[in-house]
mmCIF file of C-alpha atoms in Angstrom:
data_model
loop_
_atom_site.group_PDB
_atom_site.id
_atom_site.type_symbol
_atom_site.label_atom_id
_atom_site.label_comp_id
_atom_site.label_asym_id
_atom_site.label_seq_id
_atom_site.Cartn_x
_atom_site.Cartn_y
_atom_site.Cartn_z
ATOM 1 C CA MET Z 1 139.601 80.214 113.095
ATOM 2 C CA CYS Z 2 137.092 78.329 110.517
ATOM 3 C CA ARG Z 3 133.777 76.208 110.392
ATOM 4 C CA TRP Z 4 133.599 72.965 109.608
ATOM 5 C CA ALA Z 5 131.163 69.963 109.095
ATOM 6 C CA ALA Z 6 131.180 66.822 108.382
ATOM 7 C CA TYR Z 7 128.845 63.484 107.367
ATOM 8 C CA LEU Z 8 128.752 60.025 107.991
ATOM 9 C CA GLY Z 9 125.420 57.334 107.726
ATOM 10 C CA SER Z 10 122.494 56.709 105.062
ATOM 11 C CA PRO Z 11 122.946 59.056 102.158
ATOM 12 C CA ILE Z 12 121.585 62.937 102.399
ATOM 13 C CA PHE Z 13 122.380 65.481 100.229
ATOM 14 C CA LEU Z 14 125.166 67.378 100.860
ATOM 15 C CA GLU Z 15 122.169 70.504 101.547
ATOM 16 C CA ASP Z 16 120.887 68.398 104.869
ATOM 17 C CA ILE Z 17 124.377 70.001 106.354
ATOM 18 C CA ILE Z 18 125.929 72.776 104.499
ATOM 19 C CA SER Z 19 123.179 74.917 103.605
ATOM 20 C CA ARG Z 20 119.349 73.841 104.809
ATOM 21 C CA PRO Z 21 119.658 73.786 108.611
ATOM 22 C CA GLY Z 22 119.086 77.018 110.642
ATOM 23 C CA HIS Z 23 122.049 77.062 111.570
ATOM 24 C CA SER Z 24 124.504 75.439 108.342
ATOM 25 C CA LEU Z 25 127.512 75.585 108.123
ATOM 26 C CA ILE Z 26 127.006 78.349 105.598
ATOM 27 C CA ALA Z 27 125.472 80.236 107.893
ATOM 28 C CA GLN Z 28 128.318 79.535 110.517
ATOM 29 C CA SER Z 29 130.321 81.530 107.645
ATOM 30 C CA GLN Z 30 128.263 84.525 107.817
ATOM 31 C CA GLU Z 31 127.762 84.587 111.498
ATOM 32 C CA ALA Z 32 129.104 82.079 113.696
ATOM 33 C CA ALA Z 33 128.689 81.755 117.079
ATOM 34 C CA GLU Z 34 131.673 79.901 119.108
ATOM 35 C CA CYS Z 35 134.543 81.509 116.755
ATOM 36 C CA LYS Z 36 136.835 83.773 117.261
ATOM 37 C CA THR Z 37 135.881 85.661 114.171
ATOM 38 C CA SER Z 38 132.240 85.452 113.492
ATOM 39 C CA THR Z 39 132.810 85.446 109.607
ATOM 40 C CA ASN Z 40 134.290 82.636 107.549
ATOM 41 C CA GLY Z 41 134.629 84.434 104.129
ATOM 42 C CA ASP Z 42 138.365 83.308 102.808
ATOM 43 C CA GLY Z 43 137.081 79.916 100.368
ATOM 44 C CA PHE Z 44 135.321 76.967 101.052
ATOM 45 C CA GLY Z 45 134.903 73.175 100.525
ATOM 46 C CA VAL Z 46 133.525 69.819 100.174
ATOM 47 C CA ALA Z 47 134.886 66.217 99.855
ATOM 48 C CA TRP Z 48 132.648 63.701 99.408
ATOM 49 C CA TYR Z 49 132.543 60.265 99.168
ATOM 50 C CA ASP Z 50 129.968 57.762 96.884
ATOM 51 C CA GLN Z 51 130.991 54.800 94.253
ATOM 52 C CA ARG Z 52 135.032 55.417 94.136
ATOM 53 C CA ALA Z 53 137.011 54.441 96.624
ATOM 54 C CA GLU Z 54 138.949 58.576 96.548
ATOM 55 C CA PRO Z 55 137.029 61.172 97.309
ATOM 56 C CA GLY Z 56 135.036 64.074 95.378
ATOM 57 C CA LEU Z 57 136.299 67.939 95.828
ATOM 58 C CA TYR Z 58 135.288 71.171 95.253
ATOM 59 C CA ARG Z 59 137.101 74.088 96.533
ATOM 60 C CA ASP Z 60 136.906 77.702 95.611
ATOM 61 C CA VAL Z 61 137.996 80.902 97.028
ATOM 62 C CA TYR Z 62 135.007 82.602 97.317
ATOM 63 C CA PRO Z 63 133.091 82.816 100.575
ATOM 64 C CA ALA Z 64 130.303 80.041 101.138
ATOM 65 C CA TRP Z 65 127.076 81.943 101.056
ATOM 66 C CA SER Z 66 127.498 83.910 97.786
ATOM 67 C CA ASP Z 67 128.947 80.749 95.375
ATOM 68 C CA THR Z 68 126.250 79.556 94.115
ATOM 69 C CA ASN Z 69 127.709 76.728 92.338
ATOM 70 C CA LEU Z 70 128.230 75.404 95.937
ATOM 71 C CA ARG Z 71 124.259 75.635 96.802
ATOM 72 C CA ALA Z 72 123.380 73.908 93.128
ATOM 73 C CA LEU Z 73 125.655 70.694 93.814
ATOM 74 C CA ALA Z 74 124.859 70.162 97.572
ATOM 75 C CA HIS Z 75 121.062 70.346 96.327
ATOM 76 C CA GLN Z 76 121.594 67.512 93.867
ATOM 77 C CA VAL Z 77 124.604 65.104 95.506
ATOM 78 C CA GLN Z 78 124.178 62.749 97.640
ATOM 79 C CA SER Z 79 126.464 61.158 99.971
ATOM 80 C CA LYS Z 80 127.045 57.858 102.771
ATOM 81 C CA LEU Z 81 129.620 60.579 104.312
ATOM 82 C CA PHE Z 82 131.565 63.538 103.192
ATOM 83 C CA LEU Z 83 133.369 66.939 104.718
ATOM 84 C CA SER Z 84 133.113 70.439 104.420
ATOM 85 C CA HIS Z 85 135.076 73.419 105.662
ATOM 86 C CA VAL Z 86 134.693 77.088 105.703
ATOM 87 C CA ARG Z 87 137.198 79.398 106.055
ATOM 88 C CA ALA Z 88 138.754 82.129 108.115
ATOM 89 C CA SER Z 89 142.236 82.516 106.972
ATOM 90 C CA THR Z 90 145.090 82.724 109.912
ATOM 91 C CA GLY Z 91 147.764 83.888 107.841
ATOM 92 C CA SER Z 92 148.486 82.397 104.682
ATOM 93 C CA ALA Z 93 147.205 83.374 101.278
ATOM 94 C CA ILE Z 94 143.236 83.143 99.500
ATOM 95 C CA SER Z 95 144.136 80.350 97.137
ATOM 96 C CA ARG Z 96 141.863 77.079 96.261
ATOM 97 C CA ASN Z 97 144.950 74.908 97.104
ATOM 98 C CA ASN Z 98 144.561 76.795 100.691
ATOM 99 C CA CYS Z 99 140.721 75.657 100.654
ATOM 100 C CA HIS Z 100 139.778 72.594 103.058
ATOM 101 C CA PRO Z 101 139.428 69.555 103.141
ATOM 102 C CA PHE Z 102 142.577 68.240 101.542
ATOM 103 C CA ALA Z 103 142.216 65.367 99.666
ATOM 104 C CA ALA Z 104 145.335 62.467 98.910
ATOM 105 C CA GLY Z 105 144.236 58.827 98.179
ATOM 106 C CA ARG Z 106 141.253 57.607 99.877
ATOM 107 C CA TRP Z 107 142.127 60.077 102.711
ATOM 108 C CA SER Z 108 140.423 63.371 103.441
ATOM 109 C CA PHE Z 109 141.303 65.443 105.991
ATOM 110 C CA MET Z 110 140.451 69.347 107.431
ATOM 111 C CA HIS Z 111 140.852 71.221 110.184
ATOM 112 C CA ASN Z 112 140.100 74.347 112.258
ATOM 113 C CA GLY Z 113 142.622 75.785 114.444
ATOM 114 C CA GLN Z 114 146.377 77.127 114.144
ATOM 115 C CA VAL Z 115 150.164 76.237 114.920
ATOM 116 C CA GLY Z 116 151.622 79.330 116.590
ATOM 117 C CA GLY Z 117 154.311 81.286 114.523
ATOM 118 C CA PHE Z 118 153.593 78.537 111.438
ATOM 119 C CA GLU Z 119 155.237 81.144 108.884
ATOM 120 C CA GLN Z 120 158.781 81.487 111.015
ATOM 121 C CA PHE Z 121 158.856 77.439 110.745
ATOM 122 C CA ARG Z 122 157.420 76.520 107.446
ATOM 123 C CA ARG Z 123 160.344 75.881 105.340
ATOM 124 C CA TYR Z 124 161.484 73.489 108.280
ATOM 125 C CA ALA Z 125 158.014 72.110 108.420
ATOM 126 C CA ASP Z 126 157.971 71.302 104.582
ATOM 127 C CA MET Z 127 160.934 69.399 104.991
ATOM 128 C CA CYS Z 128 159.519 66.838 107.178
ATOM 129 C CA VAL Z 129 157.276 65.702 104.238
ATOM 130 C CA PRO Z 130 158.740 62.911 102.936
ATOM 131 C CA ASP Z 131 159.604 62.745 99.137
ATOM 132 C CA GLU Z 132 156.912 60.086 98.424
ATOM 133 C CA LEU Z 133 154.255 62.427 99.858
ATOM 134 C CA TYR Z 134 155.564 66.002 98.949
ATOM 135 C CA HIS Z 135 153.713 66.023 95.594
ATOM 136 C CA HIS Z 136 150.621 66.089 97.959
ATOM 137 C CA ARG Z 137 151.948 69.858 98.712
ATOM 138 C CA LYS Z 138 149.605 71.979 96.963
ATOM 139 C CA GLY Z 139 149.447 75.121 98.795
ATOM 140 C CA ALA Z 140 151.093 77.220 101.759
ATOM 141 C CA THR Z 141 149.115 76.094 104.809
ATOM 142 C CA ASP Z 142 150.142 74.380 108.054
ATOM 143 C CA SER Z 143 147.067 72.170 108.132
ATOM 144 C CA GLU Z 144 148.437 70.680 104.984
ATOM 145 C CA ILE Z 145 151.537 69.714 106.403
ATOM 146 C CA LEU Z 146 149.608 68.601 109.485
ATOM 147 C CA PHE Z 147 147.399 65.910 107.124
ATOM 148 C CA LEU Z 148 150.863 64.900 104.932
ATOM 149 C CA LEU Z 149 152.512 64.371 108.336
ATOM 150 C CA ALA Z 150 149.768 62.455 109.718
ATOM 151 C CA LEU Z 151 149.652 60.046 106.580
ATOM 152 C CA LYS Z 152 153.295 59.607 106.442
ATOM 153 C CA GLU Z 153 152.853 58.455 110.231
ATOM 154 C CA GLY Z 154 150.309 55.742 109.684
ATOM 155 C CA LEU Z 155 146.847 56.744 109.282
ATOM 156 C CA ASP Z 156 146.591 53.603 106.791
ATOM 157 C CA GLN Z 157 147.383 51.485 110.154
ATOM 158 C CA ASP Z 158 146.624 53.500 113.034
ATOM 159 C CA PRO Z 159 144.660 57.000 112.872
ATOM 160 C CA LEU Z 160 144.716 58.280 116.392
ATOM 161 C CA GLN Z 161 148.115 57.509 116.557
ATOM 162 C CA ALA Z 162 149.587 59.035 113.676
ATOM 163 C CA LEU Z 163 147.171 62.103 114.034
ATOM 164 C CA GLU Z 164 149.242 62.104 117.863
ATOM 165 C CA ARG Z 165 152.588 61.914 116.301
ATOM 166 C CA ALA Z 166 151.836 64.910 113.402
ATOM 167 C CA VAL Z 167 150.663 67.046 115.952
ATOM 168 C CA ALA Z 168 153.242 66.443 118.596
ATOM 169 C CA LYS Z 169 155.488 66.926 115.575
ATOM 170 C CA MET Z 170 154.014 70.604 114.687
ATOM 171 C CA GLU Z 171 152.988 71.592 118.437
ATOM 172 C CA SER Z 172 157.726 71.101 118.834
ATOM 173 C CA LEU Z 173 158.366 72.852 115.516
ATOM 174 C CA SER Z 174 156.123 75.772 117.250
ATOM 175 C CA ARG Z 175 157.401 75.613 120.910
ATOM 176 C CA SER Z 176 161.377 75.741 119.066
ATOM 177 C CA ARG Z 177 160.554 77.848 115.971
ATOM 178 C CA GLY Z 178 157.335 79.577 117.212
ATOM 179 C CA THR Z 179 155.120 81.383 118.804
ATOM 180 C CA THR Z 180 152.183 81.126 121.237
ATOM 181 C CA PRO Z 181 149.048 79.488 121.027
ATOM 182 C CA HIS Z 182 151.535 76.327 120.189
ATOM 183 C CA MET Z 183 148.736 74.097 118.812
ATOM 184 C CA ARG Z 184 144.869 74.717 118.400
ATOM 185 C CA LEU Z 185 142.733 72.052 116.712
ATOM 186 C CA SER Z 186 139.858 70.517 116.043
ATOM 187 C CA VAL Z 187 140.263 67.872 112.878
ATOM 188 C CA ALA Z 188 137.926 65.638 111.047
ATOM 189 C CA LEU Z 189 139.524 63.226 108.743
ATOM 190 C CA SER Z 190 138.198 59.940 106.587
ATOM 191 C CA ASP Z 191 139.264 57.326 104.656
ATOM 192 C CA GLY Z 192 136.014 56.398 103.228
ATOM 193 C CA GLU Z 193 134.715 54.015 105.674
ATOM 194 C CA ARG Z 194 135.222 55.881 108.766
ATOM 195 C CA LEU Z 195 134.823 59.100 110.302
ATOM 196 C CA TYR Z 196 137.412 60.467 112.529
ATOM 197 C CA ALA Z 197 137.750 63.294 114.638
ATOM 198 C CA ALA Z 198 139.760 65.331 117.606
ATOM 199 C CA ARG Z 199 140.160 68.220 120.002
ATOM 200 C CA TYR Z 200 143.145 69.398 121.425
ATOM 201 C CA SER Z 201 145.004 72.341 122.802
ATOM 202 C CA SER Z 202 148.427 72.992 124.227
ATOM 203 C CA ASP Z 203 146.469 75.743 126.135
ATOM 204 C CA HIS Z 204 142.744 76.199 127.803
ATOM 205 C CA ILE Z 205 141.422 77.145 124.404
ATOM 206 C CA ALA Z 206 140.362 74.619 122.588
ATOM 207 C CA PRO Z 207 137.955 74.930 119.578
ATOM 208 C CA SER Z 208 134.422 74.055 119.603
ATOM 209 C CA LEU Z 209 133.678 70.161 118.645
ATOM 210 C CA TYR Z 210 130.330 68.750 118.904
ATOM 211 C CA TYR Z 211 128.516 65.020 117.260
ATOM 212 C CA ARG Z 212 124.954 63.740 117.363
ATOM 213 C CA TRP Z 213 123.302 60.695 116.314
ATOM 214 C CA SER Z 214 120.294 61.498 114.377
ATOM 215 C CA ASN Z 215 117.413 58.968 114.079
ATOM 216 C CA SER Z 216 115.506 60.885 110.895
ATOM 217 C CA ARG Z 217 118.689 60.453 108.897
ATOM 218 C CA GLN Z 218 120.382 57.361 110.319
ATOM 219 C CA GLY Z 219 123.735 59.225 110.404
ATOM 220 C CA TRP Z 220 126.626 61.041 112.309
ATOM 221 C CA ALA Z 221 126.998 65.018 112.323
ATOM 222 C CA VAL Z 222 130.197 66.186 113.574
ATOM 223 C CA VAL Z 223 130.172 70.182 113.164
ATOM 224 C CA SER Z 224 132.438 72.899 114.991
ATOM 225 C CA GLU Z 225 128.765 73.894 116.272
ATOM 226 C CA PRO Z 226 125.087 72.662 116.393
ATOM 227 C CA LEU Z 227 123.511 72.920 112.925
ATOM 228 C CA GLU Z 228 120.096 73.688 114.880
ATOM 229 C CA GLN Z 229 119.905 76.472 118.000
ATOM 230 C CA GLU Z 230 118.371 74.425 121.144
ATOM 231 C CA GLN Z 231 118.115 71.250 119.275
ATOM 232 C CA ASP Z 232 118.832 68.226 121.893
ATOM 233 C CA GLY Z 233 121.166 65.289 121.557
ATOM 234 C CA TRP Z 234 124.735 67.052 120.771
ATOM 235 C CA HIS Z 235 127.714 65.478 122.898
ATOM 236 C CA GLN Z 236 130.715 67.725 123.097
ATOM 237 C CA LEU Z 237 134.023 66.407 122.507
ATOM 238 C CA PRO Z 238 135.976 67.239 125.815
ATOM 239 C CA ALA Z 239 139.492 68.838 124.864
ATOM 240 C CA GLY Z 240 141.712 65.875 124.783
ATOM 241 C CA GLY Z 241 139.771 63.175 122.932
ATOM 242 C CA PHE Z 242 139.423 61.470 120.108
ATOM 243 C CA LEU Z 243 136.363 60.169 118.437
ATOM 244 C CA THR Z 244 135.980 57.366 116.540
ATOM 245 C CA LEU Z 245 132.597 56.932 114.276
ATOM 246 C CA SER Z 246 131.079 54.361 112.002
ATOM 247 C CA ALA Z 247 127.785 53.342 110.406
ATOM 248 C CA ASP Z 248 126.850 51.155 113.322
ATOM 249 C CA GLY Z 249 124.412 53.647 114.640
ATOM 250 C CA PRO Z 250 124.007 55.335 118.088
ATOM 251 C CA VAL Z 251 125.088 52.292 119.929
ATOM 252 C CA ASP Z 252 128.355 51.009 118.693
ATOM 253 C CA GLY Z 253 129.072 53.703 116.176
ATOM 254 C CA ALA Z 254 130.968 55.634 118.499
ATOM 255 C CA LYS Z 255 133.747 55.403 120.291
ATOM 256 C CA VAL Z 256 135.916 58.215 122.642
ATOM 257 C CA THR Z 257 139.014 57.386 123.530
ATOM 258 C CA ASP Z 258 142.205 60.044 125.165
ATOM 259 C CA PHE Z 259 144.322 62.021 122.354
ATOM 260 C CA ASP Z 260 147.701 62.472 124.132
ATOM 261 C CA PRO Z 261 150.539 64.042 121.408
ATOM 262 C CA ASN Z 262 152.141 64.811 124.876
ATOM 263 C CA ARG Z 263 152.784 60.687 124.473
ATOM 264 C CA HIS Z 264 155.100 60.208 122.037
ATOM 265 C CA ASP Z 265 159.054 61.576 121.923
ATOM 266 C CA VAL Z 266 159.790 63.729 119.316
ATOM 267 C CA ASP Z 267 162.736 63.930 116.880
ATOM 268 C CA LEU Z 268 163.305 67.821 115.386
ATOM 269 C CA ASN Z 269 165.610 67.099 112.993
ATOM 270 C CA CYS Z 270 163.796 67.372 109.829
ATOM 271 C CA PRO Z 271 163.374 65.403 107.359
ATOM 272 C CA GLY Z 272 162.883 62.444 109.124
#
């Protein structure tokens, strides 16, 4: 399992999420509190938005706590919207291409969880990615496939429906060709304007996911674990929930709807 944190709002330095809080993302990479593996040292990554539509991307295979370049970048770079991730591999190799977040065009995406038995049907899952998107397939993770399938299903038009259909496809492949747990998922994704997150599981164990509005920062944080211990204002996204955040503030800027991949019929034939 992995840990991640995302932000949307008035521009802040990346370190205000990644390294400065008492339970920052780097702190969670060394000692996570709500994770099956307390250490997440198999790489890290940051995707941030600034003046261009496409996000900047910095990823590497070092543990986040030992990379001085990450701390230097986080100390200097400000952004209104960014995604950050520390990785604990569930089977795929430790490589830069397997580190989150993933990016394609203006979209960025990161995932915590697993698709049961993915290594048993990885080649088949790859065939489900259409030719026009397959050049984005750089690594070997189930997370990257999930992202590309969501793009195929129409992230630009309807992020909720597209992600539901992508998850339904991968969960069905796991049920037919893989093992349990078929799907455990907490994800964050963005088009550079809004920040989306989802929490879901095919069993009763859904990865943790919280969100909070900060009056001092004038922005939203969405995280695997709260950034400060005993800090109030954190809301846990319910299992089977989909969160849409905008920069409009705490009253109109957050919307929670149902996330239910099971409402979609799935064709297991690939390509298709």
